[in-house]
Short mmCIF file of N, CA and C in Angstrom, two decimals:
data_model
loop_
_atom_site.label_atom_id
_atom_site.label_comp_id
_atom_site.label_asym_id
_atom_site.label_seq_id
_atom_site.Cartn_x
_atom_site.Cartn_y
_atom_site.Cartn_z
N UNK Y 107 0.83 -1.18 0.00
CA UNK Y 107 0.00 0.00 0.00
C UNK Y 107 0.88 1.24 0.00
N UNK Y 108 0.71 2.04 -1.03
CA UNK Y 108 1.52 3.22 -1.22
C UNK Y 108 1.18 4.32 -0.22
N UNK Y 109 -0.07 4.45 0.11
CA UNK Y 109 -0.52 5.53 0.99
C UNK Y 109 -0.86 5.03 2.39
N UNK Y 110 -0.08 4.10 2.88
CA UNK Y 110 -0.34 3.51 4.20
C UNK Y 110 -0.25 4.58 5.30
N UNK Y 111 0.74 5.46 5.20
CA UNK Y 111 0.89 6.50 6.21
C UNK Y 111 -0.28 7.49 6.17
N UNK Y 112 -0.80 7.77 4.98
CA UNK Y 112 -1.96 8.66 4.85
C UNK Y 112 -3.19 8.04 5.50
N UNK Y 113 -3.39 6.76 5.31
CA UNK Y 113 -4.53 6.06 5.93
C UNK Y 113 -4.39 6.07 7.45
N UNK Y 114 -3.17 5.86 7.95
CA UNK Y 114 -2.94 5.91 9.40
C UNK Y 114 -3.18 7.31 9.92
N UNK Y 115 -2.75 8.33 9.16
CA UNK Y 115 -2.96 9.72 9.56
C UNK Y 115 -4.45 10.05 9.65
N UNK Y 116 -5.21 9.63 8.67
CA UNK Y 116 -6.66 9.88 8.68
C UNK Y 116 -7.31 9.13 9.85
N UNK Y 117 -6.87 7.91 10.09
CA UNK Y 117 -7.41 7.13 11.21
C UNK Y 117 -7.11 7.77 12.55
N UNK Y 118 -5.88 8.27 12.73
CA UNK Y 118 -5.55 8.92 14.00
C UNK Y 118 -6.27 10.26 14.15
N UNK Y 119 -6.51 10.95 13.01
CA UNK Y 119 -7.30 12.19 13.07
C UNK Y 119 -8.71 11.88 13.58
N UNK Y 120 -9.33 10.87 13.00
CA UNK Y 120 -10.69 10.51 13.41
C UNK Y 120 -10.73 10.06 14.87
N UNK Y 121 -9.74 9.28 15.27
CA UNK Y 121 -9.66 8.82 16.66
C UNK Y 121 -9.50 10.00 17.61
N UNK Y 122 -8.58 10.89 17.29
CA UNK Y 122 -8.36 12.06 18.15
C UNK Y 122 -9.59 12.97 18.17
N UNK Y 123 -10.24 13.11 17.02
CA UNK Y 123 -11.45 13.94 16.95
C UNK Y 123 -12.54 13.36 17.84
N UNK Y 124 -12.77 12.07 17.75
CA UNK Y 124 -13.84 11.44 18.53
C UNK Y 124 -13.55 11.47 20.03
N UNK Y 125 -12.31 11.22 20.40
CA UNK Y 125 -11.97 11.20 21.82
C UNK Y 125 -12.00 12.60 22.43
N UNK Y 126 -11.59 13.60 21.65
CA UNK Y 126 -11.51 14.96 22.18
C UNK Y 126 -12.73 15.82 21.89
N UNK Y 127 -13.74 15.26 21.27
CA UNK Y 127 -14.90 16.06 20.87
C UNK Y 127 -15.62 16.67 22.06
N UNK Y 128 -16.03 15.85 23.00
CA UNK Y 128 -16.79 16.37 24.16
C UNK Y 128 -15.93 17.27 25.06
N UNK Y 129 -14.68 16.90 25.37
CA UNK Y 129 -13.88 17.83 26.17
C UNK Y 129 -13.65 19.17 25.48
N UNK Y 130 -13.53 19.17 24.15
CA UNK Y 130 -13.32 20.42 23.43
C UNK Y 130 -14.57 21.30 23.47
N UNK Y 131 -15.74 20.69 23.48
CA UNK Y 131 -16.97 21.47 23.52
C UNK Y 131 -17.32 21.94 24.93
N UNK Y 132 -16.97 21.16 25.93
CA UNK Y 132 -17.40 21.46 27.30
C UNK Y 132 -16.27 21.93 28.20
N UNK Y 133 -15.11 22.26 27.63
CA UNK Y 133 -14.00 22.72 28.46
C UNK Y 133 -14.36 24.02 29.16
N UNK Y 134 -14.11 24.23 30.39
CA UNK Y 134 -13.40 23.45 31.40
C UNK Y 134 -14.32 22.60 32.28
N UNK Y 135 -15.56 22.42 31.87
CA UNK Y 135 -16.53 21.70 32.70
C UNK Y 135 -16.34 20.19 32.70
N UNK Y 136 -15.57 19.67 31.76
CA UNK Y 136 -15.37 18.22 31.70
C UNK Y 136 -13.88 17.95 31.85
N UNK Y 137 -13.56 16.89 32.56
CA UNK Y 137 -12.17 16.55 32.80
C UNK Y 137 -11.59 15.75 31.64
N UNK Y 138 -10.35 16.06 31.32
CA UNK Y 138 -9.64 15.30 30.30
C UNK Y 138 -8.71 14.33 31.01
N UNK Y 139 -8.44 13.23 30.33
CA UNK Y 139 -7.60 12.22 30.93
C UNK Y 139 -6.47 11.80 30.01
N UNK Y 140 -5.91 10.67 30.33
CA UNK Y 140 -4.76 10.16 29.59
C UNK Y 140 -5.13 9.78 28.16
N UNK Y 141 -6.38 9.35 27.94
CA UNK Y 141 -6.80 8.99 26.59
C UNK Y 141 -6.80 10.20 25.66
N UNK Y 142 -7.21 11.33 26.18
CA UNK Y 142 -7.25 12.54 25.37
C UNK Y 142 -5.86 12.98 24.93
N UNK Y 143 -4.94 13.01 25.87
CA UNK Y 143 -3.59 13.46 25.52
C UNK Y 143 -2.87 12.42 24.67
N UNK Y 144 -3.16 11.14 24.89
CA UNK Y 144 -2.54 10.09 24.08
C UNK Y 144 -3.02 10.17 22.63
N UNK Y 145 -4.30 10.36 22.43
CA UNK Y 145 -4.82 10.49 21.06
C UNK Y 145 -4.25 11.73 20.37
N UNK Y 146 -4.11 12.81 21.12
CA UNK Y 146 -3.55 14.04 20.56
C UNK Y 146 -2.09 13.83 20.16
N UNK Y 147 -1.31 13.24 21.03
CA UNK Y 147 0.11 13.01 20.73
C UNK Y 147 0.26 12.05 19.56
N UNK Y 148 -0.58 11.04 19.49
CA UNK Y 148 -0.53 10.09 18.38
C UNK Y 148 -0.83 10.80 17.05
N UNK Y 149 -1.86 11.63 17.02
CA UNK Y 149 -2.17 12.37 15.80
C UNK Y 149 -1.06 13.35 15.44
N UNK Y 150 -0.51 14.04 16.44
CA UNK Y 150 0.58 14.98 16.17
C UNK Y 150 1.80 14.25 15.60
N UNK Y 151 2.10 13.10 16.15
CA UNK Y 151 3.24 12.31 15.67
C UNK Y 151 3.07 11.92 14.21
N UNK Y 152 1.90 11.37 13.87
CA UNK Y 152 1.68 10.96 12.49
C UNK Y 152 1.56 12.15 11.55
N UNK Y 153 1.09 13.27 12.04
CA UNK Y 153 1.03 14.48 11.22
C UNK Y 153 2.45 14.96 10.89
N UNK Y 154 3.32 14.92 11.87
CA UNK Y 154 4.71 15.29 11.62
C UNK Y 154 5.41 14.28 10.72
N UNK Y 155 5.10 13.01 10.90
CA UNK Y 155 5.70 11.98 10.03
C UNK Y 155 5.23 12.15 8.59
N UNK Y 156 3.97 12.44 8.40
CA UNK Y 156 3.44 12.60 7.05
C UNK Y 156 3.94 13.89 6.41
N UNK Y 157 4.28 14.87 7.22
CA UNK Y 157 4.77 16.13 6.65
C UNK Y 157 6.11 15.94 5.96
N UNK Y 158 6.83 14.90 6.30
CA UNK Y 158 8.11 14.61 5.64
C UNK Y 158 7.93 14.17 4.20
N UNK Y 159 6.72 13.82 3.81
CA UNK Y 159 6.46 13.45 2.42
C UNK Y 159 6.33 14.67 1.51
N UNK Y 160 6.18 15.85 2.09
CA UNK Y 160 6.06 17.06 1.29
C UNK Y 160 4.76 17.14 0.51
N UNK Y 161 3.68 16.66 1.09
CA UNK Y 161 2.39 16.63 0.42
C UNK Y 161 1.82 18.03 0.22
N UNK Y 162 1.32 18.28 -0.98
CA UNK Y 162 0.70 19.56 -1.28
C UNK Y 162 -0.60 19.73 -0.48
N UNK Y 163 -1.34 18.64 -0.31
CA UNK Y 163 -2.58 18.68 0.48
C UNK Y 163 -2.28 19.05 1.93
N UNK Y 164 -1.24 18.48 2.50
CA UNK Y 164 -0.90 18.78 3.89
C UNK Y 164 -0.43 20.23 4.03
N UNK Y 165 0.21 20.72 3.01
CA UNK Y 165 0.64 22.12 3.01
C UNK Y 165 -0.58 23.05 3.09
N UNK Y 166 -1.59 22.77 2.28
CA UNK Y 166 -2.82 23.56 2.29
C UNK Y 166 -3.55 23.39 3.62
N UNK Y 167 -3.62 22.15 4.12
CA UNK Y 167 -4.26 21.86 5.39
C UNK Y 167 -3.60 22.64 6.52
N UNK Y 168 -2.27 22.68 6.53
CA UNK Y 168 -1.57 23.37 7.61
C UNK Y 168 -1.73 24.89 7.50
N UNK Y 169 -1.83 25.42 6.28
CA UNK Y 169 -2.09 26.86 6.13
C UNK Y 169 -3.46 27.19 6.73
N UNK Y 170 -4.46 26.37 6.42
CA UNK Y 170 -5.78 26.60 7.00
C UNK Y 170 -5.75 26.41 8.52
N UNK Y 171 -4.90 25.51 9.01
CA UNK Y 171 -4.75 25.34 10.45
C UNK Y 171 -4.20 26.58 11.12
N UNK Y 172 -3.21 27.20 10.49
CA UNK Y 172 -2.64 28.44 11.03
C UNK Y 172 -3.70 29.55 11.02
N UNK Y 173 -4.37 29.69 9.89
CA UNK Y 173 -5.40 30.73 9.76
C UNK Y 173 -6.53 30.50 10.77
N UNK Y 174 -6.93 29.24 10.93
CA UNK Y 174 -8.04 28.96 11.84
C UNK Y 174 -7.68 29.28 13.28
N UNK Y 175 -6.46 28.97 13.69
CA UNK Y 175 -6.04 29.30 15.05
C UNK Y 175 -6.09 30.78 15.32
N UNK Y 176 -5.63 31.56 14.36
CA UNK Y 176 -5.65 33.02 14.52
C UNK Y 176 -7.09 33.54 14.51
N UNK Y 177 -7.91 33.02 13.59
CA UNK Y 177 -9.31 33.47 13.50
C UNK Y 177 -10.06 33.17 14.79
N UNK Y 178 -9.91 31.97 15.31
CA UNK Y 178 -10.61 31.60 16.54
C UNK Y 178 -10.13 32.47 17.70
N UNK Y 179 -8.83 32.72 17.77
CA UNK Y 179 -8.30 33.56 18.84
C UNK Y 179 -8.85 34.98 18.76
N UNK Y 180 -8.81 35.57 17.57
CA UNK Y 180 -9.28 36.95 17.40
C UNK Y 180 -10.77 37.05 17.71
N UNK Y 181 -11.54 36.10 17.22
CA UNK Y 181 -12.99 36.17 17.45
C UNK Y 181 -13.33 35.96 18.92
N UNK Y 182 -12.65 35.03 19.60
CA UNK Y 182 -12.94 34.83 21.02
C UNK Y 182 -12.47 36.03 21.85
N UNK Y 183 -11.44 36.70 21.39
CA UNK Y 183 -10.98 37.88 22.12
C UNK Y 183 -12.01 39.00 22.08
N UNK Y 184 -12.64 39.18 20.91
CA UNK Y 184 -13.60 40.27 20.75
C UNK Y 184 -15.05 39.81 20.86
N UNK Y 185 -15.26 38.57 21.30
CA UNK Y 185 -16.62 38.02 21.34
C UNK Y 185 -17.55 38.79 22.27
N UNK Y 186 -17.08 39.21 23.40
CA UNK Y 186 -17.95 39.92 24.34
C UNK Y 186 -18.39 41.27 23.78
N UNK Y 187 -17.58 41.87 22.95
CA UNK Y 187 -17.93 43.14 22.34
C UNK Y 187 -18.93 42.93 21.21
N UNK Y 188 -18.84 41.78 20.54
CA UNK Y 188 -19.65 41.52 19.34
C UNK Y 188 -21.05 41.03 19.64
N UNK Y 189 -21.29 40.55 20.84
CA UNK Y 189 -22.60 39.99 21.17
C UNK Y 189 -23.67 41.08 21.08
N UNK Y 190 -24.79 40.74 20.45
CA UNK Y 190 -25.90 41.67 20.36
C UNK Y 190 -26.11 42.24 18.97
N UNK Y 191 -25.08 42.35 18.20
CA UNK Y 191 -25.19 42.87 16.84
C UNK Y 191 -25.34 41.68 15.89
N UNK Y 192 -26.34 41.69 15.04
CA UNK Y 192 -26.63 40.55 14.16
C UNK Y 192 -25.50 40.19 13.22
N UNK Y 193 -24.91 41.17 12.59
CA UNK Y 193 -23.81 40.91 11.66
C UNK Y 193 -22.60 40.38 12.40
N UNK Y 194 -22.32 40.94 13.55
CA UNK Y 194 -21.19 40.47 14.34
C UNK Y 194 -21.43 39.08 14.91
N UNK Y 195 -22.68 38.73 15.18
CA UNK Y 195 -22.99 37.36 15.62
C UNK Y 195 -22.70 36.35 14.52
N UNK Y 196 -22.93 36.73 13.28
CA UNK Y 196 -22.60 35.86 12.14
C UNK Y 196 -21.09 35.67 12.05
N UNK Y 197 -20.34 36.73 12.28
CA UNK Y 197 -18.88 36.62 12.27
C UNK Y 197 -18.40 35.69 13.37
N UNK Y 198 -19.02 35.76 14.54
CA UNK Y 198 -18.65 34.86 15.64
C UNK Y 198 -18.91 33.41 15.26
N UNK Y 199 -19.97 33.15 14.51
CA UNK Y 199 -20.29 31.77 14.15
C UNK Y 199 -19.32 31.19 13.12
N UNK Y 200 -18.51 32.02 12.49
CA UNK Y 200 -17.50 31.53 11.53
C UNK Y 200 -16.45 30.69 12.23
N UNK Y 201 -16.18 30.97 13.49
CA UNK Y 201 -15.11 30.28 14.19
C UNK Y 201 -15.40 28.80 14.45
N UNK Y 202 -16.65 28.40 14.53
CA UNK Y 202 -16.97 27.04 14.95
C UNK Y 202 -16.50 25.96 13.99
N UNK Y 203 -16.67 26.09 12.67
CA UNK Y 203 -16.11 25.05 11.79
C UNK Y 203 -14.59 24.96 11.87
N UNK Y 204 -13.93 26.12 11.96
CA UNK Y 204 -12.47 26.11 12.11
C UNK Y 204 -12.06 25.41 13.39
N UNK Y 205 -12.77 25.72 14.46
CA UNK Y 205 -12.46 25.13 15.75
C UNK Y 205 -12.66 23.61 15.73
N UNK Y 206 -13.76 23.17 15.15
CA UNK Y 206 -14.03 21.73 15.12
C UNK Y 206 -13.02 20.97 14.26
N UNK Y 207 -12.66 21.51 13.11
CA UNK Y 207 -11.79 20.78 12.19
C UNK Y 207 -10.34 20.78 12.65
N UNK Y 208 -9.84 21.91 13.14
CA UNK Y 208 -8.41 22.02 13.41
C UNK Y 208 -8.02 21.97 14.88
N UNK Y 209 -8.87 22.40 15.78
CA UNK Y 209 -8.50 22.44 17.19
C UNK Y 209 -8.97 21.21 17.95
N UNK Y 210 -10.15 20.72 17.65
CA UNK Y 210 -10.71 19.60 18.39
C UNK Y 210 -9.83 18.35 18.41
N UNK Y 211 -9.25 17.91 17.27
CA UNK Y 211 -8.42 16.70 17.35
C UNK Y 211 -7.18 16.86 18.23
N UNK Y 212 -6.72 18.08 18.40
CA UNK Y 212 -5.52 18.32 19.20
C UNK Y 212 -5.83 18.89 20.58
N UNK Y 213 -7.09 18.85 20.98
CA UNK Y 213 -7.49 19.48 22.23
C UNK Y 213 -7.00 18.74 23.46
N UNK Y 214 -6.63 17.50 23.35
CA UNK Y 214 -6.13 16.75 24.50
C UNK Y 214 -4.86 17.35 25.07
N UNK Y 215 -4.10 18.06 24.24
CA UNK Y 215 -2.89 18.72 24.72
C UNK Y 215 -3.19 19.85 25.68
N UNK Y 216 -4.41 20.33 25.70
CA UNK Y 216 -4.79 21.38 26.63
C UNK Y 216 -4.81 20.89 28.07
N UNK Y 217 -4.69 19.59 28.27
CA UNK Y 217 -4.55 19.04 29.60
C UNK Y 217 -3.30 19.60 30.27
N UNK Y 218 -2.26 19.85 29.48
CA UNK Y 218 -1.01 20.38 30.00
C UNK Y 218 -1.06 21.89 30.25
N UNK Y 219 -1.83 22.61 29.43
CA UNK Y 219 -1.81 24.07 29.49
C UNK Y 219 -3.01 24.68 30.21
N UNK Y 220 -4.17 24.07 30.07
CA UNK Y 220 -5.42 24.54 30.67
C UNK Y 220 -5.74 25.98 30.25
N UNK Y 221 -5.59 26.26 28.93
CA UNK Y 221 -5.95 27.55 28.37
C UNK Y 221 -7.42 27.56 28.01
N UNK Y 222 -7.96 28.76 27.77
CA UNK Y 222 -9.28 28.83 27.17
C UNK Y 222 -9.14 28.43 25.71
N UNK Y 223 -10.25 28.14 25.06
CA UNK Y 223 -10.15 27.56 23.72
C UNK Y 223 -9.57 28.52 22.68
N UNK Y 224 -9.72 29.80 22.88
CA UNK Y 224 -9.14 30.77 21.95
C UNK Y 224 -7.62 30.80 22.03
N UNK Y 225 -7.10 30.84 23.24
CA UNK Y 225 -5.65 30.86 23.43
C UNK Y 225 -5.02 29.55 22.98
N UNK Y 226 -5.70 28.44 23.25
CA UNK Y 226 -5.17 27.15 22.82
C UNK Y 226 -5.19 27.03 21.30
N UNK Y 227 -6.18 27.61 20.65
CA UNK Y 227 -6.22 27.60 19.19
C UNK Y 227 -5.05 28.40 18.61
N UNK Y 228 -4.71 29.50 19.26
CA UNK Y 228 -3.56 30.29 18.82
C UNK Y 228 -2.26 29.49 19.00
N UNK Y 229 -2.15 28.75 20.09
CA UNK Y 229 -0.99 27.89 20.30
C UNK Y 229 -0.92 26.81 19.22
N UNK Y 230 -2.06 26.27 18.85
CA UNK Y 230 -2.08 25.25 17.81
C UNK Y 230 -1.73 25.81 16.44
N UNK Y 231 -1.99 27.09 16.23
CA UNK Y 231 -1.59 27.68 14.95
C UNK Y 231 -0.07 27.67 14.83
N UNK Y 232 0.62 27.76 15.94
CA UNK Y 232 2.08 27.61 15.93
C UNK Y 232 2.48 26.20 15.51
N UNK Y 233 1.79 25.19 16.02
CA UNK Y 233 2.07 23.81 15.63
C UNK Y 233 1.81 23.61 14.14
N UNK Y 234 0.70 24.14 13.65
CA UNK Y 234 0.41 24.00 12.22
C UNK Y 234 1.43 24.77 11.37
N UNK Y 235 1.97 25.86 11.89
CA UNK Y 235 3.02 26.58 11.17
C UNK Y 235 4.29 25.72 11.08
N UNK Y 236 4.59 24.99 12.13
CA UNK Y 236 5.74 24.07 12.11
C UNK Y 236 5.51 22.97 11.09
N UNK Y 237 4.30 22.42 11.05
CA UNK Y 237 3.97 21.39 10.07
C UNK Y 237 4.10 21.96 8.65
N UNK Y 238 3.64 23.19 8.46
CA UNK Y 238 3.77 23.85 7.15
C UNK Y 238 5.24 24.01 6.77
N UNK Y 239 6.07 24.43 7.72
CA UNK Y 239 7.49 24.60 7.45
C UNK Y 239 8.18 23.29 7.08
N UNK Y 240 7.88 22.24 7.81
CA UNK Y 240 8.47 20.93 7.51
C UNK Y 240 8.00 20.44 6.15
N UNK Y 241 6.72 20.59 5.88
CA UNK Y 241 6.17 20.15 4.59
C UNK Y 241 6.78 20.94 3.44
N UNK Y 242 6.93 22.24 3.62
CA UNK Y 242 7.53 23.07 2.57
C UNK Y 242 8.99 22.69 2.34
N UNK Y 243 9.70 22.42 3.41
CA UNK Y 243 11.11 22.03 3.28
C UNK Y 243 11.24 20.73 2.49
N UNK Y 244 10.45 19.73 2.86
CA UNK Y 244 10.55 18.46 2.16
C UNK Y 244 9.93 18.52 0.77
N UNK Y 245 8.97 19.42 0.55
CA UNK Y 245 8.41 19.60 -0.78
C UNK Y 245 9.47 20.18 -1.72
N UNK Y 246 10.25 21.15 -1.25
CA UNK Y 246 11.33 21.71 -2.06
C UNK Y 246 12.42 20.66 -2.29
N UNK Y 247 12.71 19.86 -1.29
CA UNK Y 247 13.72 18.82 -1.42
C UNK Y 247 13.32 17.79 -2.47
N UNK Y 248 12.04 17.41 -2.48
CA UNK Y 248 11.54 16.45 -3.46
C UNK Y 248 11.56 17.07 -4.85
N UNK Y 249 11.20 18.35 -4.96
CA UNK Y 249 11.18 19.04 -6.25
C UNK Y 249 12.59 19.19 -6.82
N UNK Y 250 13.56 19.49 -5.97
CA UNK Y 250 14.93 19.67 -6.43
C UNK Y 250 15.53 18.35 -6.90
N UNK Y 251 15.24 17.26 -6.19
CA UNK Y 251 15.81 15.96 -6.56
C UNK Y 251 15.14 15.34 -7.77
N UNK Y 252 13.95 15.79 -8.13
CA UNK Y 252 13.24 15.19 -9.25
C UNK Y 252 13.67 15.72 -10.59
#
């Protein structure tokens, strides 16, 4: 199987998403445990391993991960000011798909930091920036050798 690592990456994403879904939605009201951080570390490990392939898809995914972390952070920072205005409420609702797709699978790592979800999303944008850098480096390496 040529794409064995991709299948493992998708599987660990789904596993991390399912395990961290409720803690990500109910933080800090629900306790996270060893399963949450283990699933997060497993997904992070395979994401970093797959980034060595220099995949164009992963490059795009990591760019959206960086953007989503910043968007969620900015919106949560100004959320209290935006409440009450209809147009601004729509802007606040933009953050939820970004949060679910990019932050939820890695939310188990918040067991170590105990940040609010906006600050943790900003921290994760740093991780996605690292993934983007590694992917870009290996993408250039593959392009040069070909």
